[in-house]
Structure formats: C-alpha cells, structure tokens
Coordinates of C-alpha atoms and ligand atoms in Angstrom, one line a residue:
X1 CA 12.8 -16.5 -10.5
X2 CA 15.9 -17.2 -8.6
X3 CA 16.6 -15.7 -5.2
X4 CA 19.4 -13.3 -6.1
X5 CA 17.2 -11.8 -8.9
X6 CA 14.3 -11.4 -6.6
X7 CA 16.5 -9.8 -4.0
X8 CA 17.7 -7.2 -6.5
X9 CA 14.2 -6.3 -7.5
X10 CA 13.1 -6.1 -3.9
X11 CA 16.0 -3.9 -3.0
X12 CA 15.2 -1.6 -5.9
X13 CA 11.6 -1.3 -4.8
X14 CA 12.6 -0.6 -1.3
X15 CA 15.1 2.0 -2.5
X16 CA 12.4 3.8 -4.5
X17 CA 10.0 3.6 -1.5
X18 CA 12.6 5.1 0.8
X19 CA 13.3 7.9 -1.6
X20 CA 9.6 8.6 -2.0
X21 CA 8.4 8.5 1.6
X22 CA 11.4 9.9 3.3
X23 CA 13.7 8.3 5.9
X24 CA 11.6 8.7 9.0
X25 CA 8.5 7.1 7.6
X26 CA 10.6 4.4 5.9
X27 CA 12.5 3.5 9.0
X28 CA 9.4 3.4 11.2
X29 CA 7.2 1.4 9.0
X30 CA 8.7 0.1 5.8
X31 CA 12.2 -1.1 6.7
X32 CA 10.8 -3.9 8.9
X33 CA 9.2 -5.4 5.7
X34 CA 10.7 -8.7 4.7
X35 CA 10.0 -10.4 1.4
X36 CA 8.9 -13.9 2.2
X37 CA 8.9 -14.9 -1.5
X38 CA 7.0 -15.0 -4.7
X39 CA 4.7 -17.8 -5.5
X40 CA 2.9 -17.8 -8.9
X41 CA 1.7 -14.2 -9.4
X42 CA 1.7 -13.3 -5.7
X43 CA 4.4 -11.7 -3.6
X44 CA 4.2 -12.1 0.1
X45 CA 5.7 -9.5 2.4
X46 CA 5.8 -9.9 6.1
X47 CA 5.8 -7.4 9.0
X48 CA 6.6 -8.1 12.7
X49 CA 3.1 -7.3 14.0
X50 CA -0.5 -7.2 12.8
X51 CA -0.6 -3.6 13.7
X52 CA 2.3 -2.7 11.4
X53 CA 1.0 -5.0 8.7
X54 CA -2.3 -3.2 8.7
X55 CA -0.7 0.2 8.7
X56 CA 1.7 -0.6 5.9
X57 CA -1.0 -2.2 3.8
X58 CA -3.4 0.7 4.3
X59 CA -0.9 3.5 3.8
X60 CA 1.6 2.0 1.3
X61 CA -0.1 -1.1 -0.1
X62 CA -1.2 0.4 -3.4
X63 CA 2.2 1.9 -4.1
X64 CA 4.1 -1.3 -3.2
X65 CA 1.7 -3.1 -5.6
X66 CA 2.4 -0.7 -8.4
X67 CA 6.1 -0.9 -7.9
X68 CA 6.0 -4.7 -8.1
X69 CA 4.0 -4.6 -11.2
X70 CA 6.4 -2.1 -12.8
X71 CA 9.5 -4.0 -11.7
X72 CA 8.2 -7.5 -12.2
X73 CA 5.0 -7.6 -14.1
X74 CA 4.5 -11.3 -13.3
X75 CA 3.6 -10.3 -9.8
X76 CA -0.1 -9.3 -9.9
X77 CA -0.8 -9.1 -6.2
X78 CA 1.1 -8.4 -3.0
X79 CA 0.0 -10.0 0.2
X80 CA 1.0 -8.4 3.5
X81 CA 1.3 -11.0 6.3
X82 CA 2.6 -11.1 9.9
X83 CA 6.0 -12.7 10.4
X84 CA 5.8 -16.4 11.0
X85 CA 8.8 -18.3 12.1
X86 CA 8.4 -21.2 9.7
X87 CA 9.5 -19.4 6.5
X88 CA 12.9 -18.6 5.3
X89 CA 12.8 -15.1 4.0
X90 CA 14.8 -13.9 1.1
X91 CA 17.3 -11.7 2.8
X92 CA 17.0 -8.6 0.7
X93 CA 17.5 -6.3 3.6
X94 CA 21.3 -6.2 3.3
X95 CA 21.1 -5.5 -0.5
X96 CA 20.1 -1.9 -0.4
X97 CA 20.9 -0.3 -3.8
X98 CA 24.1 1.7 -3.5
X99 CA 22.6 4.6 -5.4
X100 CA 20.1 5.6 -2.7
X101 CA 21.9 8.0 -0.3
X102 CA 21.9 6.7 3.2
X103 CA 20.8 9.1 5.9
X104 CA 23.7 10.3 7.9
X105 CA 24.1 9.1 11.5
X106 CA 21.8 6.1 10.9
X107 CA 21.5 3.8 13.8
X108 CA 20.6 0.2 13.1
X109 CA 17.3 -0.2 14.7
X110 CA 15.2 -3.3 15.1
X111 CA 11.6 -3.2 14.2
X112 CA 9.0 -2.3 16.6
X113 CA 9.5 -4.9 19.2
X114 CA 11.8 -3.0 21.5
X115 CA 10.7 -2.7 25.1
X116 CA 11.5 1.0 25.4
X117 CA 8.9 3.5 24.5
X118 CA 10.8 6.1 22.6
X119 CA 10.9 6.2 18.9
X120 CA 14.1 6.9 17.0
X121 CA 14.7 10.5 15.9
X122 CA 15.2 11.3 12.3
X123 CA 18.7 12.5 11.9
X124 CA 17.7 15.0 9.2
X125 CA 15.3 16.8 11.4
X126 CA 17.6 19.3 13.1
X127 CA 17.4 23.0 13.6
X128 CA 20.2 23.5 11.1
X129 CA 18.1 21.9 8.4
X130 CA 14.9 23.8 9.3
X131 CA 14.3 26.7 7.0
X132 CA 12.7 29.7 8.8
X133 CA 10.3 32.0 7.1
X134 CA 7.3 34.2 8.0
X135 CA 4.8 31.2 8.3
X136 CA 6.9 29.3 10.9
X137 CA 9.1 31.9 12.6
X138 CA 7.0 31.9 15.8
X139 CA 6.9 28.2 16.2
X140 CA 10.6 28.0 15.4
X141 CA 11.5 30.6 18.0
X142 CA 9.4 28.7 20.7
X143 CA 11.0 25.4 19.8
X144 CA 14.5 27.0 20.1
X145 CA 13.6 28.5 23.4
X146 CA 12.5 25.1 24.8
X147 CA 15.6 23.5 23.5
X148 CA 17.7 26.0 25.3
X149 CA 15.8 26.0 28.5
X150 CA 13.4 23.2 29.0
X151 CA 10.5 23.6 31.4
X152 CA 11.0 27.3 31.7
X153 CA 8.0 29.3 32.8
X154 CA 5.5 30.2 30.1
X155 CA 6.7 27.6 27.6
X156 CA 5.4 24.5 29.3
X157 CA 3.7 22.7 27.7
X158 CA 4.7 23.8 24.2
X159 CA 1.9 23.1 21.9
X160 CA 2.7 23.2 18.2
X161 CA -0.1 22.9 15.7
X162 CA -0.7 23.2 11.9
X163 CA -1.7 21.3 8.8
X164 CA 0.1 18.2 7.6
X165 CA 3.6 18.4 6.4
X166 CA 4.4 21.9 7.7
X167 CA 7.2 21.0 10.1
X168 CA 5.7 20.0 13.4
X169 CA 7.5 16.7 13.7
X170 CA 10.7 18.3 12.3
X171 CA 10.7 20.9 15.1
X172 CA 10.0 18.3 17.8
X173 CA 12.9 16.2 16.7
X174 CA 15.1 19.2 16.4
X175 CA 14.4 20.1 20.1
X176 CA 15.1 16.5 21.0
X177 CA 18.4 16.4 19.1
X178 CA 19.5 19.7 20.6
X179 CA 18.7 18.5 24.1
X180 CA 20.3 15.1 23.9
X181 CA 23.4 16.4 22.2
X182 CA 24.0 19.5 24.3
X183 CA 22.2 18.7 27.5
X184 CA 19.9 21.0 29.5
X185 CA 20.5 24.6 30.6
X186 CA 23.3 23.5 32.9
X187 CA 24.8 21.0 30.5
X188 CA 23.4 18.1 32.4
X189 CA 22.2 15.1 30.4
X190 CA 18.5 15.3 29.6
X191 CA 16.4 12.3 28.9
X192 CA 14.0 13.0 26.1
X193 CA 11.2 10.7 25.0
X194 CA 9.6 11.4 21.7
X195 CA 6.7 9.3 20.3
X196 CA 3.5 9.8 18.3
X197 CA 0.2 9.6 20.0
X198 CA -0.5 6.6 17.9
X199 CA 2.5 4.8 19.3
X200 CA 1.6 6.0 22.8
X201 CA -1.7 4.2 22.4
X202 CA -0.1 1.2 20.8
X203 CA 2.4 0.8 23.6
X204 CA -0.2 1.5 26.3
X205 CA -2.4 -1.3 24.9
X206 CA 0.6 -3.6 24.6
X207 CA 1.5 -2.9 28.3
X208 CA -2.1 -3.7 29.4
X209 CA -2.0 -6.9 27.5
X210 CA 1.4 -7.9 28.8
X211 CA 0.4 -6.9 32.4
X212 CA 3.2 -4.2 32.3
X213 CA 1.3 -1.0 32.9
X214 CA 3.4 -0.2 35.9
X215 CA 6.6 -0.4 33.9
X216 CA 5.0 1.7 31.2
X217 CA 4.0 4.4 33.6
X218 CA 7.4 4.4 35.2
X219 CA 9.2 4.7 31.9
X220 CA 7.1 7.7 30.9
X221 CA 7.3 9.4 34.3
X222 CA 11.1 9.0 34.5
X223 CA 11.8 11.3 31.5
X224 CA 12.8 14.9 31.6
X225 CA 11.1 15.9 28.4
X226 CA 8.1 14.1 26.9
X227 CA 7.1 14.8 23.4
X228 CA 3.9 13.4 21.9
X229 CA 3.3 14.0 18.2
X230 CA -0.1 14.2 16.5
X231 CA -2.2 14.3 19.6
X232 CA -5.4 14.5 17.5
X233 CA -5.0 10.7 17.2
X234 CA -6.2 10.3 20.8
X235 CA -9.6 11.8 20.1
X236 CA -12.2 9.1 20.7
X237 CA -9.7 6.9 22.5
X238 CA -10.9 7.6 26.0
X239 CA -8.8 5.2 28.0
X240 CA -5.6 6.2 26.3
X241 CA -6.5 9.9 26.7
X242 CA -7.1 9.3 30.4
X243 CA -3.7 7.7 30.8
X244 CA -2.0 10.5 28.9
X245 CA -3.7 13.1 31.0
X246 CA -2.3 11.5 34.2
X247 CA 1.2 11.2 32.8
X248 CA 0.9 14.8 31.6
X249 CA -0.1 16.1 35.0
X250 CA 2.5 14.1 36.8
X251 CA 5.3 15.5 34.5
X252 CA 4.2 19.1 34.6
X253 CA 4.0 19.0 38.3
X254 CA 7.4 17.4 38.6
X255 CA 8.8 20.4 36.5
X256 CA 9.4 18.4 33.4
X257 CA 8.9 19.7 29.9
X258 CA 6.1 18.6 27.6
X259 CA 5.9 19.2 23.9
X260 CA 2.8 18.3 22.0
X261 CA 1.8 18.7 18.4
X262 CA -1.6 18.4 16.8
X263 CA -3.3 19.4 13.6
X264 CA -5.5 22.0 15.4
X265 CA -5.3 24.3 18.3
X266 CA -6.3 23.0 21.7
X267 CA -9.6 24.9 21.6
X268 CA -10.4 23.4 18.1
X269 CA -9.6 19.8 19.0
X270 CA -13.2 18.6 19.3
X271 CA -13.6 15.5 21.3
X272 CA -10.6 16.1 23.5
X273 CA -11.1 15.7 27.2
X274 CA -11.9 19.2 28.6
X275 CA -9.4 19.0 31.5
X276 CA -6.7 18.1 29.1
X277 CA -7.7 20.9 26.7
X278 CA -7.4 23.4 29.5
X279 CA -4.0 22.1 30.5
X280 CA -2.7 22.1 27.0
X281 CA -3.6 25.7 26.5
X282 CA -1.8 26.8 29.7
X283 CA 1.7 27.0 28.2
X284 CA 2.8 28.3 24.8
X285 CA 0.6 27.6 21.8
X286 CA 2.2 28.3 18.4
X287 CA 1.0 27.5 15.0
X288 CA 2.7 26.7 11.7
X289 CA 1.0 28.6 8.9
X290 CA 0.7 27.4 5.3
X291 CA 3.9 28.0 3.4
X292 CA 4.4 31.0 1.1
X293 CA 6.1 30.9 -2.2
X294 CA 9.2 32.5 -0.7
X295 CA 9.4 29.9 2.0
X296 CA 8.9 27.1 -0.5
X297 CA 11.7 28.4 -2.6
X298 CA 14.1 28.7 0.4
X299 CA 13.2 25.2 1.5
X300 CA 13.8 23.7 -2.0
X301 CA 17.1 25.6 -2.4
X302 CA 18.3 24.2 0.9
X303 CA 17.2 20.6 0.2
X304 CA 18.6 20.8 -3.4
X305 CA 21.9 21.9 -2.0
X306 CA 22.0 18.8 0.2
X307 CA 20.9 16.4 -2.6
X308 CA 24.2 16.4 -4.4
X309 CA 22.6 16.5 -7.8
X310 CA 22.4 19.8 -9.8
X311 CA 18.9 21.1 -10.1
X312 CA 18.3 24.2 -12.2
X313 CA 16.6 27.2 -10.4
X314 CA 13.8 27.0 -13.0
X315 CA 12.9 23.6 -11.8
X316 CA 12.8 24.8 -8.2
X317 CA 10.6 27.7 -9.1
X318 CA 8.3 25.4 -11.1
X319 CA 7.9 23.1 -8.1
X320 CA 7.3 26.0 -5.7
X321 CA 4.6 27.2 -7.9
X322 CA 2.9 23.9 -8.5
X323 CA 3.1 22.1 -5.1
X324 CA 1.7 24.4 -2.5
X325 CA 0.0 22.0 -0.2
X326 CA 2.8 20.9 2.2
X327 CA 6.5 20.8 2.6
X328 CA 6.3 17.1 2.8
X329 CA 4.8 16.8 -0.7
X330 CA 7.3 19.4 -2.0
X331 CA 10.1 17.3 -0.5
X332 CA 8.6 14.1 -1.8
X333 CA 8.6 15.5 -5.3
X334 CA 12.2 16.6 -5.0
X335 CA 13.2 13.2 -3.6
X336 CA 11.6 11.5 -6.4
X337 CA 13.4 13.7 -8.9
X338 CA 16.7 13.1 -7.3
X339 CA 16.1 9.3 -7.1
X340 CA 15.4 9.2 -10.8
X341 CA 18.4 11.3 -11.6
X342 CA 20.5 8.9 -9.5
X343 CA 19.0 5.6 -10.6
X344 CA 18.9 6.4 -14.3
X345 CA 21.7 8.9 -14.6
X346 CA 19.5 11.6 -16.0
X347 CA 20.1 15.3 -15.9
X348 CA 17.2 17.2 -14.3
X349 CA 15.4 19.6 -16.6
X350 CA 12.0 21.1 -16.6
X351 CA 11.0 18.4 -19.1
X352 CA 12.2 15.5 -17.1
X353 CA 10.6 17.1 -14.0
X354 CA 7.2 17.2 -15.7
X355 CA 7.6 13.7 -16.9
X356 CA 8.8 12.1 -13.6
X357 CA 6.3 14.0 -11.5
X358 CA 3.4 13.7 -13.9
X359 CA 1.0 12.2 -11.4
X360 CA 1.9 14.5 -8.5
X361 CA 1.6 17.5 -10.8
X362 CA -1.8 16.5 -12.1
X363 CA -3.1 16.2 -8.6
X364 CA -1.8 19.7 -7.9
X365 CA -3.0 21.2 -11.1
X366 CA -4.6 24.4 -10.2
X367 CA -7.1 23.7 -13.0
X368 CA -6.5 27.0 -14.7
X369 CA -7.7 26.5 -18.2
X370 CA -6.1 27.7 -21.4
X371 CA -9.3 29.6 -22.1
X372 CA -9.0 31.5 -18.8
X373 CA -5.4 32.3 -19.6
X374 CA -6.4 33.6 -23.0
X375 CA -9.1 35.8 -21.6
X376 CA -6.9 37.3 -18.9
X377 CA -4.0 37.9 -21.2
X378 CA -6.2 39.5 -23.8
X379 CA -7.7 41.8 -21.2
X380 CA -4.3 42.8 -20.0
X381 CA -3.0 43.7 -23.4
X382 CA -6.3 45.1 -24.6
X383 CA -6.9 42.8 -27.5
X384 CA -10.0 40.8 -28.2
X385 CA -10.2 37.1 -27.3
X386 CA -10.8 36.1 -30.9
X387 CA -7.5 37.7 -31.8
X388 CA -5.8 35.2 -29.5
X389 CA -6.7 32.4 -31.8
X390 CA -6.7 34.3 -35.1
X391 CA -4.1 34.0 -37.8
X392 CA -3.1 37.6 -37.5
X393 CA 0.6 38.1 -37.0
X394 CA 0.9 41.8 -36.2
X395 CA 3.1 42.2 -33.2
X396 CA 0.3 43.9 -31.1
X397 CA -1.5 40.6 -31.3
X398 CA 1.3 38.1 -31.7
X399 CA 3.1 39.1 -28.5
X400 CA 0.1 38.7 -26.2
X401 CA -0.6 35.4 -27.9
X402 CA 3.0 34.3 -27.1
X403 CA 2.5 35.3 -23.5
X404 CA -0.7 33.3 -23.3
X405 CA 1.1 30.3 -24.8
X406 CA 3.9 30.7 -22.4
X407 CA 1.6 30.9 -19.4
X408 CA -0.4 27.9 -20.7
X409 CA 2.8 25.9 -20.6
X410 CA 3.7 27.1 -17.1
X411 CA 0.3 26.9 -15.4
X412 CA -1.3 23.8 -17.0
X413 CA -0.2 20.3 -17.6
X414 CA -1.2 20.5 -21.2
X415 CA 1.4 19.3 -23.8
X416 CA 2.8 21.6 -26.5
X417 CA 0.6 20.1 -29.2
X418 CA -2.5 20.4 -27.1
X419 CA -1.7 24.1 -26.4
X420 CA -1.1 24.7 -30.1
X421 CA -4.5 23.3 -31.0
X422 CA -6.2 25.7 -28.6
X423 CA -4.5 28.7 -30.3
X424 CA -6.1 28.3 -33.7
X425 CA -4.6 25.0 -34.5
X426 CA -1.0 26.1 -34.4
X427 CA 1.9 23.7 -34.5
X428 CA 3.7 22.6 -31.3
X429 CA 6.9 24.2 -32.6
X430 CA 5.1 27.6 -32.6
X431 CA 4.3 27.1 -29.0
X432 CA 7.9 26.1 -28.3
X433 CA 9.1 29.2 -30.0
X434 CA 6.7 31.3 -28.1
X435 CA 7.9 29.9 -24.8
X436 CA 11.6 30.6 -25.5
X437 CA 10.8 34.0 -27.0
X438 CA 8.9 35.1 -23.8
X439 CA 11.7 33.8 -21.7
X440 CA 14.2 35.9 -23.7
X441 CA 12.1 39.0 -23.5
X442 CA 11.6 38.5 -19.7
X443 CA 15.4 38.5 -19.3
X444 CA 15.9 41.6 -21.4
X445 CA 12.9 43.7 -20.4
X446 CA 12.0 44.3 -16.8
X447 CA 8.7 45.9 -17.5
X448 CA 7.6 43.1 -19.7
X449 CA 8.7 40.5 -17.2
X450 CA 6.8 42.3 -14.5
X451 CA 3.6 42.2 -16.6
X452 CA 4.0 38.5 -17.2
X453 CA 4.6 37.8 -13.5
X454 CA 1.6 39.8 -12.6
X455 CA -0.6 37.8 -15.0
X456 CA 0.8 34.6 -13.6
X457 CA -0.1 35.6 -10.0
X458 CA -3.6 36.7 -11.0
X459 CA -4.2 33.4 -12.8
X460 CA -2.8 31.4 -9.9
X461 CA -4.8 33.0 -7.1
Ligands
LIG501 P1 4.2 17.6 10.1 O1 4.8 16.9 11.3 O2 3.8 19.0 10.4 O3 3.2 16.9 9.3 P2 6.9 17.2 9.2 O4 7.7 17.9 10.3 O5 7.0 15.8 9.1 O6 5.4 17.8 9.1 O7 7.5 17.8 7.8 C1 7.4 17.2 6.6 C2 8.6 17.2 5.8 O8 8.9 18.6 5.4 C3 9.8 16.8 6.6 O9 10.7 16.0 5.8 C4 10.5 18.1 7.1 O10 11.9 17.9 7.2 C5 10.1 19.0 5.9 N1 10.0 20.4 6.4 C6 8.9 21.0 6.9 N2 9.1 22.2 7.2 C7 10.4 22.5 6.9 C8 11.2 23.6 7.0 N3 10.8 24.8 7.4 N4 12.5 23.5 6.6 C9 13.0 22.3 6.1 N5 12.2 21.2 6.0 C10 11.0 21.3 6.4
LIG502 MG1 4.2 15.0 11.9

C-alpha cells in the first residue's frame, strides 16, 4: 500500500476515534499517536512515552484494532510502540478528514512532554454548555460560586463527587475557563492549574526521576487555583498522596482555592490518608446524582443543537430512554450518530440510529422481554395473555396487542420479524402497522397516550 493511501485510512480512523471518544480524551491520549507504518499484516503505532503507550493500548487498543480491520482488512494486528527516532513516520497527522468538526478554540498542543504541569482545558467544557437539572444543580451552583469568588470562606476546598460521566470534569474546566478568561473577584489574572490525579502522579514520578522535585513543588505552589480530578486514583499510591497532602495544606494556608473531584465522597474513599480525608471534608462537598430522563433530554437537545445535523426529537427520546448510565455514553452515542451522518451523508432516523448504535444499545438493553411486555399490557387492558398471541381480531384484543407490539419495538432490540413471531407468528408488516397505528392514536388521544406511557414506565423500572 502506498503512503498517501495509508495516510487517508489512518486519518479516517483517527477521525472516527475522535468522534467516538470526544475531544478531551482524544487530545490528551490519542492525538499523539503516530502511524509508523504497515508491514505485512501488522500496523505499528507509536506514542511518545511508555506510559502513554500502555494507556492507549489498554483503553483504546481493541477499538483501534477493530477500526483497522474494518478500514483495511489486511491489517490483522496493531502494535503500540514507543517513539524511536530511527523511523520515518507516515505523516498522517496533518490529514485530518475535513468532515469531522474541529473543536472551537483549539490550541495546537504537543504531546505529553511539556515541562509545565497543567493539562489543556477542553474548550467545550464551559458553564454555557453545561445543562443544569435537579441532579446537578447543587454541584453547579457551588462551581459557579467558586468561579466568581475563589477561596471564599466555606467553599474551600470544593469537593465534587459522583459516578463516571456525570459532569465532574466538565464543571472543573468550566471554573477554570471562567477564571482564566475573566480573572478573580477583582478582575486580577488568576493562575489556574488543572490536572488529573493520574497526571499528578505521573509528573511527580517524572520529577523524582529527573531530580526536579523542587521545581515540581514550586510550580504547584505558585498557582492561585489548583484542581485535581479523579482523586480516587491516588488511593494506594502513598508517596504521591503524601506529596499531594503537603501541596494541599500549603495552598489552603496561603489562601488559594482547591477544587477536587472523586467518584465517592471523602468519607467513602477507603484507603485515603485520614488527615487528607478530614481536610477534604472541611470545605464544600457537593455530589452529582445520576441523571433523570428530563435532564438527559435537555442535554441531548442542547448537544444536538450544536451538532449542526438535524436529529428528530423521536431519536433523542429514544436515546434518553435507552442510555441511562452516564452523560458521557449518551454523548458518545450522539457523536457517533453525527459522525456517521457526516461521513456517509445519511439522514438520521430511528432506524439508522438503531443500526449505527447497535452495539451500544445491546449493552444498555434493559432486558425487558417481549413476554413481560405481553403480560403487563394484557393485565392493563384486562385481557388474557393467550389472547395476545391468538388470531382474534376484535378491537378489544387487537388494540392491546398493537400496544404490546409497539412497546416491544421501543423497549427491546428485537427486529420486526422477531417480534411478529412472538405474537402468534404474525408477519413483520403487521408489527410495522401496529407501531404506526399506536403512534397515530397517541397523537390523537391523550388518555390513550397516557396509558401507553404509563405502561412503558412500569416496564422500564
Ligand atoms: P466525569 O468527569 O464526571 O466522569 P465529564 O465531566 O467528563 O464526567 O462528562 C462526560 C461528558 O458528558 C462530557 O463530554 C461532558 O461535557 C458531558 N456532560 C456531563 N454533564 C453534562 C451536563 N450537565 N451538560 C452538558 N454536558 C454534560
Ligand atoms: Mg472526569
């Protein structure tokens, strides 16, 4: 294969990865990848350090492999290696596919070898882009407060916690953006350092190796605001924790603001140094709760509006119902949809959504079975379960049957023919008809719609 062709394939794979993992993750970990070349059935991809190589291989290796096999089936294996100066890499980096939207305000950033400790902020993680709802309103209000008045009494440290993908990192970056763009309470420039606990450790170890611990300490202690993300990573890393504890104390005593995130509250972070735990609990502790359906819809609407591709409300509702785990997954699903629409010029419909997101949807399948649906619907409309699958066509039976078919389509990943078979071996066109009939009736008849919605909620919980 010649180099230009290889570069095009590589650019496409990178484009897909970027769309799938999001810009922050991409910029921090995947953009530094360089395609060394393809020899036989093996592609070699290099990264600047062993640490990054391991991380990328462990977190994204499988996906990169699959993408290569899809785009260029001759490649059977992908090897991740550490940069070595002897090779001449295929310069694919410049050949980003034009279809993938570039994040606004992007700053060209070299891979992880910079001497400074801060990590670049994601330009999308601003307060404007953060959708507020019941589950995150307290955390959001605290973050706003810190952004307006850092180190103010009662809010230092600010400790944000919650499950993965619920917006902790987003809120931290938003505080940092606000402070760097607008300055502190008196408009004076504020120096903000944001980094993950993992990077903190990585840099700390590098400083020890390079005999630069003094510089490392000075850099950290010279900031006005220090943010450390995913603190749970420090559990079991005693030396790093110790170092962090001293930095923390120094900064708080010097009247500087600290913002921390973790997946659990300070008291639930088992294995954390007790002195640190106590200190962390002294300021404001705010949690991000799991999302509600309403919040998921608002988030999807806001992200869809920015995507620049029309997405029908039905698709958004479908996603909000199906993907309930985290905003990150919800966003990943939406990004993949948009990337497909852009790359292949396809219109987004419920059908294309189900097709493109097949694997994600399967993983999130609530495992409601068609039998359960038939049972619940039969109970609701007071008919027997055998009538669900019988050949009887009287409306008193046919209508509930149509509702059950409709809900089977909505709540399971079964195909139309599969659903048909479960309803007394009916044809897939009968199911299709049922789905559109129920949709029509729901539009026309509020009571009927309410009944169907109620059934759906019961089946989903
Ligand atoms: P965490 O750090 O809690 O694991 P992130 O802050 O990285 O989660 O959020 C994951 C993704 O979801 C990010 O792309 C972020 O922009 C998005 N996100 C999370 N919560 C919201 C929200 N309330 N409004 C808009 N986007 C959100
Ligand atoms: Mg995070």
